[in-house]
Amino acid sequence: MYDFKEIEKKWQNYWQEHESFKAINGGDKEKYYILVEFPYPSGAGLHVGHVRSYTALDAVSRMKRMKGLNVLFPMGWDAFGAPAEQYAIKNHIHPKEAVKENIKTFKAQIERLGISFDWSREFATTDPEYYKWTQWQFLQFYKHGMAYKAKKNINWCPKCKTGLSNEDAAGGVCERCGTKVVQKEKEQWLLRMSDYAEDLLTGLNDTKFADRVKLGQINWIGKSKGAEVKFAIKDSKESLTVYTTRPDTLYGATFMVVAPEHPIIKKLKDKITNMDEIREYQEFAKSKTEFERTELAKEKTGVRIAGIKAVNPINGEEIDIWTADYVMMNYGTGAIMAVPAHDGRDYEFAKKYGIAIIPVISGGDVNKEAYTGDGVYINSGILNGINNKEEAIHKMLDYLEEQKLGTPKVNYRLQDWIFSRQRFWGEPIPLVHCEKCGWVPVPDEDLPVKLPDVANYEPTDDGESPLANIKEWVNTTCPKCGGHARRETDTMPNWAGSSWYFLRYMDPHNDKEFVSKESLNYWGKVDWYNGGMEHTARHLLYARFWNQFLYNIGLVPNKEPIDVRVSHGMILGPNGEKMSKSKGNVINPDDIVNEVGADALRTYEMFIGDYEKDASWSTNGLKGCKKFLDRIWRLGEHLNENKGYTNEVLVHQTIKKVSNDLETMKYNTAVSALMILLNDYEKHDTVSKDDLRVLIALLNPIAPHITEEINEKYILGKPLCESSWPEYDENKTVNSTFELVIQVNGKVRGREVMSMTTTKEQMEAVAMENENVKKFLTGKKIVNVVVIPNKLVNIVVK
RNA sequence: GCCUGAGUGGCGAAAUUGGUAGACGCACAGGACUUAAAAUCCUGCGGGAGUCAUAUCCCGUGCCGGUUCAAGUCCGGCCUUAGGCACCA
């Protein structure tokens, strides 16, 4: 037997010493850029899920290299983020120390798997040499008017004195201390991502993302077509503009609703006669978190704004204005026209508060459920009698435009990107605020703005970043006038560093530019990007937005940075549930590598099932793959002196199958094809070196260590990683015979082995002569005979 | 509520896009080797009927219906389940 620990170590050292996987910028070879999402190096260490995607793309990388391509397959660390910060606060160390330790662990774990990353390009988003350029790019956004500061509500924990992300505030309580979260208004930096909504949508046409990935992006952008309609307010110069996708139902608008934060309330406070009640309601709405407002919205609440009335522009009806938190300030105009007869929410609200419900499309049961389908328009003035929704919408829009009451309008769900975090462990936003000059960018030569080297930082009382407490860091001089200035203390979100890291890999050690033009032109797009489904919406959108911006200001050559994007399924625990410490179903890849070796782990994870679907861990399945490798090892002891392939057709078929399967992520069937080949070899007492050579070459991308060792020991050739990929001859993938299937009325009644040169007539003749088939033909009338060449004959009888 | 997938043996899964359902692996059972066990090797393995054994036949890809010479695959309608989005006007 063999010692897999020794072998694996040996070849890992070999690859490292020979820089076997180093990508070169330039040269004659065709380039190919393969990317796996870089991990967040958490204290928990590597997950078997990482092993799955890294191995899968490693297999593609290794095959492409053997096919003669210049493959860029880099790895790095997405190391900013809250967990490192929490850990550091608790233990009074600088987060960079915790990150350093975690990276060390992660890297060692990955190296033990034998993934062919080009480690010479490694970096972490927390390296000042890297975040210097993240800051520099932020300043490009700023200088091009794409970054601005605005007041936004954030989730705020009064006990921890910190802002929380929506995820951290799930359920309306602080994840850490359980205190009820409140909404707090705070000035935040934002990037004008909504300006890019249409480009981000159409840009998808220039990508080859998997459909489910594209769909995720489309949904997130959330384009909707409708109109803005202006409602006058009675006895006032003010008016309310609403956004609606159904202007055709305007005659059915029996009231209006504005979001509790809507500015109209403040503007008309002198006219409003129940301001106390409204203020109370505003407070009530504010105390709810985003979560409660959406997820837990069981019953509608609201208050009528007394003292003012709106006028329905289409029929002059005076209608009440309400405020209710089912209308959001951040979508549309923050105000709606409510059509209770044809909208479920409006209906629910109208029912509760006894507001008139006027149907404008006939055919629906208004009493039971809101009806929004097609029907004939009624009670609708100019639209009466129309029975087509599109036509009605058009007619209404034309009328509104003519009367200057409304305009067509496209809306996007996509919002501007809130880019501020009140955190220590993130890239400082490189701006200073001077009393005289206002916001001033830190000059390029002073970048990076480094995080201070302190181990203690407490949150402030007022929701500022912990950096605000570090006076010697905050106080600085204005780059413009030299006077006193204060640094911006907000840091960037975790998504910042990961929005451009794939560009940096092209030229990771450049200290003059974020990436050189030559490197960008050489590597172009990421050819194949793999990541988790959980990142296909946000991370991918941020990265595309960032890149499109860089493209628009002439810094990168492609508008879309990624060509193909695929996502892997999760590896679940043996019980079919998501692995977690609390459930006690975590499989540690280190343990598996120790028990059966990296090759067996890799092979198993490729064999486990459809790559894009979730799969449950099975220790028995793992053993089966280990057994498979052991059998291949033993094959070396059964070599003969023959030349060529013992079973030529099967070998050529297998080369074809494995090559195609690795290109199309069908890793499980690639492994099974190799198992079939091995089973065939074992039927013969001995096999040739060529037989063994082709098997281990095809297996090498998946199980690189053992195959290299067998190659060295029995084949005596140069290492597989320096050899070329086996080639097949299409003509030799075809068998000389086939099994003819004979059906009667679609049911299999006989089989005959025949030569591939058999004609259709011969096939039919043989079918008719088959003894069992004859039994089903006697006494019946043959009405049709279908012959599929080299496959089957179906005799149709009556 | 809306949008995506997915449902195939005891289990993980295949099926070249309409043409032999269950490849490959696991588990299980029987056998060989062994004093014995482990490892290894051989055989069987969807359900049922039938036979000493073959042969052969019936049923079978979540459910109901349809198209077709032929349906796991296409069409219509359901059920279950996983994920994503969501008072988005």
Short mmCIF file of N, CA and C in Angstrom, two decimals, chain A residues 23-143:
data_model
loop_
_atom_site.label_atom_id
_atom_site.label_comp_id
_atom_site.label_asym_id
_atom_site.label_seq_id
_atom_site.Cartn_x
_atom_site.Cartn_y
_atom_site.Cartn_z
N ALA A 23 0.73 31.88 -12.85
CA ALA A 23 0.23 32.45 -14.11
C ALA A 23 1.16 33.59 -14.52
N ILE A 24 1.42 33.67 -15.82
CA ILE A 24 2.30 34.71 -16.34
C ILE A 24 1.46 35.74 -17.09
N ASN A 25 1.71 37.02 -16.82
CA ASN A 25 1.01 38.06 -17.59
C ASN A 25 1.65 38.17 -18.96
N GLY A 26 0.94 37.73 -19.98
CA GLY A 26 1.47 37.81 -21.34
C GLY A 26 1.98 36.46 -21.81
N GLY A 27 2.50 36.43 -23.04
CA GLY A 27 3.00 35.19 -23.60
C GLY A 27 2.14 34.71 -24.75
N ASP A 28 2.53 33.57 -25.33
CA ASP A 28 1.86 33.06 -26.53
C ASP A 28 0.59 32.27 -26.21
N LYS A 29 0.56 31.69 -25.01
CA LYS A 29 -0.58 30.84 -24.67
C LYS A 29 -1.86 31.66 -24.58
N GLU A 30 -2.99 30.98 -24.84
CA GLU A 30 -4.28 31.62 -24.67
C GLU A 30 -4.56 31.77 -23.18
N LYS A 31 -5.12 32.92 -22.77
CA LYS A 31 -5.35 33.13 -21.34
C LYS A 31 -6.69 32.53 -20.91
N TYR A 32 -6.78 32.16 -19.65
CA TYR A 32 -8.06 31.72 -19.10
C TYR A 32 -8.09 32.07 -17.62
N TYR A 33 -9.12 32.84 -17.23
CA TYR A 33 -9.18 33.35 -15.86
C TYR A 33 -10.31 32.65 -15.11
N ILE A 34 -9.91 31.85 -14.15
CA ILE A 34 -10.87 31.11 -13.33
C ILE A 34 -10.85 31.67 -11.91
N LEU A 35 -12.04 31.94 -11.39
CA LEU A 35 -12.10 32.59 -10.07
C LEU A 35 -13.09 31.89 -9.16
N VAL A 36 -12.66 31.62 -7.94
CA VAL A 36 -13.61 31.20 -6.91
C VAL A 36 -13.71 32.35 -5.91
N GLU A 37 -14.90 32.56 -5.36
CA GLU A 37 -15.06 33.63 -4.36
C GLU A 37 -14.04 33.44 -3.25
N PHE A 38 -13.31 34.52 -2.95
CA PHE A 38 -12.37 34.39 -1.84
C PHE A 38 -13.13 34.33 -0.52
N PRO A 39 -12.63 33.56 0.43
CA PRO A 39 -13.41 33.34 1.65
C PRO A 39 -13.21 34.44 2.67
N TYR A 40 -14.16 34.54 3.58
CA TYR A 40 -13.97 35.32 4.78
C TYR A 40 -13.29 34.39 5.77
N PRO A 41 -12.06 34.68 6.18
CA PRO A 41 -11.33 33.74 7.05
C PRO A 41 -11.83 33.78 8.47
N SER A 42 -12.92 33.07 8.73
CA SER A 42 -13.52 33.07 10.06
C SER A 42 -12.71 32.17 10.99
N GLY A 43 -12.97 32.30 12.27
CA GLY A 43 -12.26 31.49 13.24
C GLY A 43 -12.64 30.02 13.16
N ALA A 44 -13.76 29.73 12.49
CA ALA A 44 -14.25 28.35 12.43
C ALA A 44 -13.41 27.49 11.49
N GLY A 45 -12.61 28.12 10.66
CA GLY A 45 -11.79 27.34 9.74
C GLY A 45 -12.54 26.94 8.50
N LEU A 46 -11.85 26.20 7.66
CA LEU A 46 -12.40 25.80 6.36
C LEU A 46 -13.58 24.85 6.54
N HIS A 47 -14.55 25.01 5.65
CA HIS A 47 -15.77 24.19 5.65
C HIS A 47 -15.65 23.20 4.49
N VAL A 48 -16.30 22.04 4.63
CA VAL A 48 -16.25 21.10 3.51
C VAL A 48 -16.91 21.68 2.25
N GLY A 49 -17.76 22.70 2.45
CA GLY A 49 -18.34 23.39 1.30
C GLY A 49 -17.29 24.13 0.48
N HIS A 50 -16.31 24.73 1.18
CA HIS A 50 -15.21 25.35 0.45
C HIS A 50 -14.49 24.32 -0.42
N VAL A 51 -14.30 23.15 0.16
CA VAL A 51 -13.56 22.10 -0.54
C VAL A 51 -14.26 21.75 -1.85
N ARG A 52 -15.57 21.74 -1.82
CA ARG A 52 -16.32 21.36 -3.01
C ARG A 52 -16.05 22.32 -4.17
N SER A 53 -16.23 23.62 -3.92
CA SER A 53 -16.08 24.56 -5.04
C SER A 53 -14.62 24.73 -5.43
N TYR A 54 -13.73 24.73 -4.45
CA TYR A 54 -12.31 24.89 -4.79
C TYR A 54 -11.83 23.70 -5.64
N THR A 55 -12.25 22.50 -5.24
CA THR A 55 -11.83 21.32 -5.99
C THR A 55 -12.41 21.35 -7.41
N ALA A 56 -13.67 21.72 -7.50
CA ALA A 56 -14.33 21.74 -8.80
C ALA A 56 -13.60 22.66 -9.78
N LEU A 57 -13.29 23.86 -9.31
CA LEU A 57 -12.63 24.81 -10.20
C LEU A 57 -11.14 24.49 -10.35
N ASP A 58 -10.60 23.84 -9.34
CA ASP A 58 -9.21 23.37 -9.44
C ASP A 58 -9.12 22.33 -10.56
N ALA A 59 -10.11 21.46 -10.62
CA ALA A 59 -10.12 20.42 -11.66
C ALA A 59 -10.16 21.07 -13.04
N VAL A 60 -10.99 22.10 -13.19
CA VAL A 60 -11.06 22.79 -14.48
C VAL A 60 -9.72 23.46 -14.78
N SER A 61 -9.15 24.12 -13.77
CA SER A 61 -7.87 24.81 -13.96
C SER A 61 -6.78 23.84 -14.40
N ARG A 62 -6.70 22.72 -13.70
CA ARG A 62 -5.65 21.75 -14.02
C ARG A 62 -5.83 21.19 -15.42
N MET A 63 -7.07 20.91 -15.79
CA MET A 63 -7.30 20.39 -17.13
C MET A 63 -6.93 21.44 -18.19
N LYS A 64 -7.33 22.68 -17.95
CA LYS A 64 -7.05 23.74 -18.93
C LYS A 64 -5.55 23.96 -19.08
N ARG A 65 -4.83 23.87 -17.98
CA ARG A 65 -3.37 24.00 -18.08
C ARG A 65 -2.79 22.88 -18.92
N MET A 66 -3.28 21.65 -18.69
CA MET A 66 -2.78 20.51 -19.46
C MET A 66 -3.15 20.65 -20.92
N LYS A 67 -4.24 21.41 -21.16
CA LYS A 67 -4.64 21.65 -22.55
C LYS A 67 -3.83 22.79 -23.17
N GLY A 68 -2.93 23.37 -22.39
CA GLY A 68 -2.02 24.37 -22.95
C GLY A 68 -2.43 25.82 -22.76
N LEU A 69 -3.38 26.08 -21.83
CA LEU A 69 -3.79 27.46 -21.62
C LEU A 69 -3.01 28.09 -20.47
N ASN A 70 -2.91 29.40 -20.52
CA ASN A 70 -2.30 30.16 -19.44
C ASN A 70 -3.42 30.49 -18.45
N VAL A 71 -3.48 29.70 -17.37
CA VAL A 71 -4.62 29.80 -16.45
C VAL A 71 -4.28 30.67 -15.25
N LEU A 72 -5.14 31.65 -15.00
CA LEU A 72 -5.04 32.44 -13.77
C LEU A 72 -6.08 31.91 -12.80
N PHE A 73 -5.61 31.34 -11.69
CA PHE A 73 -6.50 30.76 -10.68
C PHE A 73 -5.99 31.23 -9.32
N PRO A 74 -6.44 32.42 -8.91
CA PRO A 74 -5.87 33.06 -7.73
C PRO A 74 -6.70 32.86 -6.46
N MET A 75 -6.14 33.23 -5.36
CA MET A 75 -6.85 33.12 -4.07
C MET A 75 -6.40 34.25 -3.16
N GLY A 76 -7.34 34.74 -2.36
CA GLY A 76 -7.05 35.80 -1.40
C GLY A 76 -8.04 35.77 -0.26
N TRP A 77 -8.15 36.87 0.47
CA TRP A 77 -8.93 36.86 1.70
C TRP A 77 -9.79 38.11 1.84
N ASP A 78 -11.05 37.89 2.10
CA ASP A 78 -12.01 38.97 2.30
C ASP A 78 -12.11 39.18 3.80
N ALA A 79 -11.20 39.99 4.36
CA ALA A 79 -10.94 39.86 5.80
C ALA A 79 -11.48 40.99 6.67
N PHE A 80 -12.10 42.02 6.06
CA PHE A 80 -12.77 43.00 6.91
C PHE A 80 -14.10 42.42 7.36
N GLY A 81 -14.65 42.94 8.46
CA GLY A 81 -15.97 42.46 8.84
C GLY A 81 -16.14 42.35 10.34
N ALA A 82 -17.39 42.25 10.73
CA ALA A 82 -17.76 42.33 12.13
C ALA A 82 -17.19 41.22 13.03
N PRO A 83 -17.17 39.94 12.60
CA PRO A 83 -16.71 38.91 13.53
C PRO A 83 -15.30 39.15 14.07
N ALA A 84 -14.38 39.56 13.18
CA ALA A 84 -13.01 39.83 13.63
C ALA A 84 -13.01 40.99 14.61
N GLU A 85 -13.89 41.97 14.34
CA GLU A 85 -13.97 43.13 15.21
C GLU A 85 -14.49 42.74 16.60
N GLN A 86 -15.55 41.95 16.62
CA GLN A 86 -16.13 41.51 17.90
C GLN A 86 -15.08 40.74 18.72
N TYR A 87 -14.42 39.84 18.03
CA TYR A 87 -13.40 39.02 18.68
C TYR A 87 -12.31 39.90 19.28
N ALA A 88 -11.94 40.92 18.52
CA ALA A 88 -10.86 41.80 18.95
C ALA A 88 -11.27 42.65 20.15
N ILE A 89 -12.52 43.16 20.12
CA ILE A 89 -13.01 43.96 21.25
C ILE A 89 -12.98 43.14 22.53
N LYS A 90 -13.44 41.92 22.41
CA LYS A 90 -13.54 41.04 23.56
C LYS A 90 -12.15 40.73 24.14
N ASN A 91 -11.20 40.50 23.26
CA ASN A 91 -9.88 40.05 23.72
C ASN A 91 -8.83 41.16 23.76
N HIS A 92 -9.28 42.39 23.50
CA HIS A 92 -8.37 43.54 23.54
C HIS A 92 -7.13 43.34 22.70
N ILE A 93 -7.33 42.89 21.49
CA ILE A 93 -6.22 42.85 20.54
C ILE A 93 -6.67 43.59 19.28
N HIS A 94 -5.76 43.86 18.43
CA HIS A 94 -6.11 44.52 17.17
C HIS A 94 -6.67 43.45 16.23
N PRO A 95 -7.77 43.79 15.54
CA PRO A 95 -8.36 42.76 14.66
C PRO A 95 -7.38 42.21 13.63
N LYS A 96 -6.40 43.01 13.26
CA LYS A 96 -5.48 42.51 12.24
C LYS A 96 -4.72 41.28 12.75
N GLU A 97 -4.56 41.20 14.07
CA GLU A 97 -3.86 40.03 14.63
C GLU A 97 -4.73 38.78 14.49
N ALA A 98 -6.02 38.96 14.81
CA ALA A 98 -6.95 37.83 14.68
C ALA A 98 -7.04 37.38 13.23
N VAL A 99 -7.07 38.35 12.33
CA VAL A 99 -7.17 38.04 10.90
C VAL A 99 -5.93 37.28 10.44
N LYS A 100 -4.79 37.71 10.90
CA LYS A 100 -3.52 37.07 10.53
C LYS A 100 -3.54 35.59 10.91
N GLU A 101 -3.99 35.34 12.13
CA GLU A 101 -4.06 33.97 12.63
C GLU A 101 -5.01 33.13 11.78
N ASN A 102 -6.19 33.70 11.52
CA ASN A 102 -7.20 32.95 10.78
C ASN A 102 -6.75 32.65 9.36
N ILE A 103 -6.08 33.62 8.76
CA ILE A 103 -5.60 33.40 7.39
C ILE A 103 -4.58 32.28 7.38
N LYS A 104 -3.74 32.29 8.39
CA LYS A 104 -2.70 31.25 8.47
C LYS A 104 -3.34 29.86 8.51
N THR A 105 -4.37 29.75 9.36
CA THR A 105 -5.08 28.47 9.47
C THR A 105 -5.73 28.09 8.15
N PHE A 106 -6.47 29.02 7.58
CA PHE A 106 -7.17 28.76 6.32
C PHE A 106 -6.20 28.34 5.22
N LYS A 107 -5.11 29.07 5.12
CA LYS A 107 -4.17 28.80 4.04
C LYS A 107 -3.58 27.40 4.19
N ALA A 108 -3.20 27.07 5.42
CA ALA A 108 -2.63 25.74 5.66
C ALA A 108 -3.64 24.66 5.28
N GLN A 109 -4.92 24.91 5.63
CA GLN A 109 -5.96 23.93 5.31
C GLN A 109 -6.13 23.77 3.81
N ILE A 110 -6.10 24.89 3.10
CA ILE A 110 -6.28 24.83 1.64
C ILE A 110 -5.07 24.15 0.99
N GLU A 111 -3.89 24.47 1.51
CA GLU A 111 -2.69 23.87 0.93
C GLU A 111 -2.68 22.36 1.07
N ARG A 112 -3.25 21.89 2.15
CA ARG A 112 -3.30 20.44 2.36
C ARG A 112 -4.26 19.75 1.41
N LEU A 113 -5.08 20.55 0.73
CA LEU A 113 -6.00 19.96 -0.24
C LEU A 113 -5.38 19.86 -1.63
N GLY A 114 -4.25 20.54 -1.80
CA GLY A 114 -3.59 20.49 -3.09
C GLY A 114 -4.31 21.25 -4.19
N ILE A 115 -4.95 22.37 -3.82
CA ILE A 115 -5.61 23.21 -4.83
C ILE A 115 -4.54 24.01 -5.56
N SER A 116 -4.66 24.10 -6.88
CA SER A 116 -3.57 24.70 -7.66
C SER A 116 -3.67 26.21 -7.77
N PHE A 117 -3.86 26.88 -6.64
CA PHE A 117 -3.90 28.34 -6.66
C PHE A 117 -2.51 28.90 -6.96
N ASP A 118 -2.51 30.04 -7.61
CA ASP A 118 -1.27 30.79 -7.81
C ASP A 118 -1.08 31.68 -6.57
N TRP A 119 -0.38 31.15 -5.59
CA TRP A 119 -0.26 31.87 -4.31
C TRP A 119 0.59 33.12 -4.42
N SER A 120 1.31 33.27 -5.52
CA SER A 120 2.14 34.47 -5.63
C SER A 120 1.28 35.72 -5.76
N ARG A 121 -0.01 35.54 -6.03
CA ARG A 121 -0.89 36.70 -6.19
C ARG A 121 -1.80 36.92 -4.98
N GLU A 122 -1.53 36.21 -3.92
CA GLU A 122 -2.37 36.29 -2.73
C GLU A 122 -2.35 37.68 -2.09
N PHE A 123 -3.51 38.13 -1.64
CA PHE A 123 -3.57 39.34 -0.81
C PHE A 123 -4.84 39.28 0.03
N ALA A 124 -4.92 40.17 1.02
CA ALA A 124 -6.14 40.29 1.82
C ALA A 124 -6.69 41.69 1.63
N THR A 125 -8.00 41.82 1.70
CA THR A 125 -8.62 43.14 1.54
C THR A 125 -8.19 44.08 2.66
N THR A 126 -7.66 43.51 3.75
CA THR A 126 -7.25 44.31 4.90
C THR A 126 -5.80 44.77 4.80
N ASP A 127 -5.08 44.32 3.78
CA ASP A 127 -3.70 44.80 3.58
C ASP A 127 -3.76 46.28 3.20
N PRO A 128 -2.99 47.13 3.89
CA PRO A 128 -2.99 48.55 3.51
C PRO A 128 -2.62 48.75 2.04
N GLU A 129 -1.76 47.88 1.49
CA GLU A 129 -1.38 47.99 0.07
C GLU A 129 -2.58 47.73 -0.83
N TYR A 130 -3.55 46.96 -0.32
CA TYR A 130 -4.76 46.72 -1.11
C TYR A 130 -5.80 47.81 -0.85
N TYR A 131 -6.06 48.09 0.43
CA TYR A 131 -7.18 49.02 0.67
C TYR A 131 -6.82 50.45 0.32
N LYS A 132 -5.54 50.69 0.12
CA LYS A 132 -5.13 51.96 -0.47
C LYS A 132 -5.91 52.19 -1.77
N TRP A 133 -6.00 51.15 -2.56
CA TRP A 133 -6.64 51.29 -3.88
C TRP A 133 -8.16 51.21 -3.79
N THR A 134 -8.66 50.56 -2.75
CA THR A 134 -10.11 50.60 -2.52
C THR A 134 -10.50 52.04 -2.19
N GLN A 135 -9.68 52.67 -1.36
CA GLN A 135 -9.93 54.07 -1.00
C GLN A 135 -9.77 54.98 -2.22
N TRP A 136 -8.75 54.70 -2.99
CA TRP A 136 -8.51 55.52 -4.19
C TRP A 136 -9.72 55.45 -5.13
N GLN A 137 -10.26 54.26 -5.27
CA GLN A 137 -11.42 54.10 -6.15
C GLN A 137 -12.66 54.78 -5.56
N PHE A 138 -12.80 54.72 -4.22
CA PHE A 138 -13.91 55.46 -3.62
C PHE A 138 -13.81 56.94 -3.98
N LEU A 139 -12.59 57.46 -3.95
CA LEU A 139 -12.41 58.87 -4.29
C LEU A 139 -12.77 59.16 -5.74
N GLN A 140 -12.59 58.16 -6.61
CA GLN A 140 -13.04 58.34 -8.00
C GLN A 140 -14.56 58.50 -8.03
N PHE A 141 -15.24 57.65 -7.25
CA PHE A 141 -16.70 57.80 -7.15
C PHE A 141 -17.03 59.20 -6.66
N TYR A 142 -16.34 59.62 -5.61
CA TYR A 142 -16.62 60.92 -5.01
C TYR A 142 -16.37 62.05 -6.01
N LYS A 143 -15.22 61.98 -6.68
CA LYS A 143 -14.85 63.07 -7.61
C LYS A 143 -15.78 63.13 -8.82
#
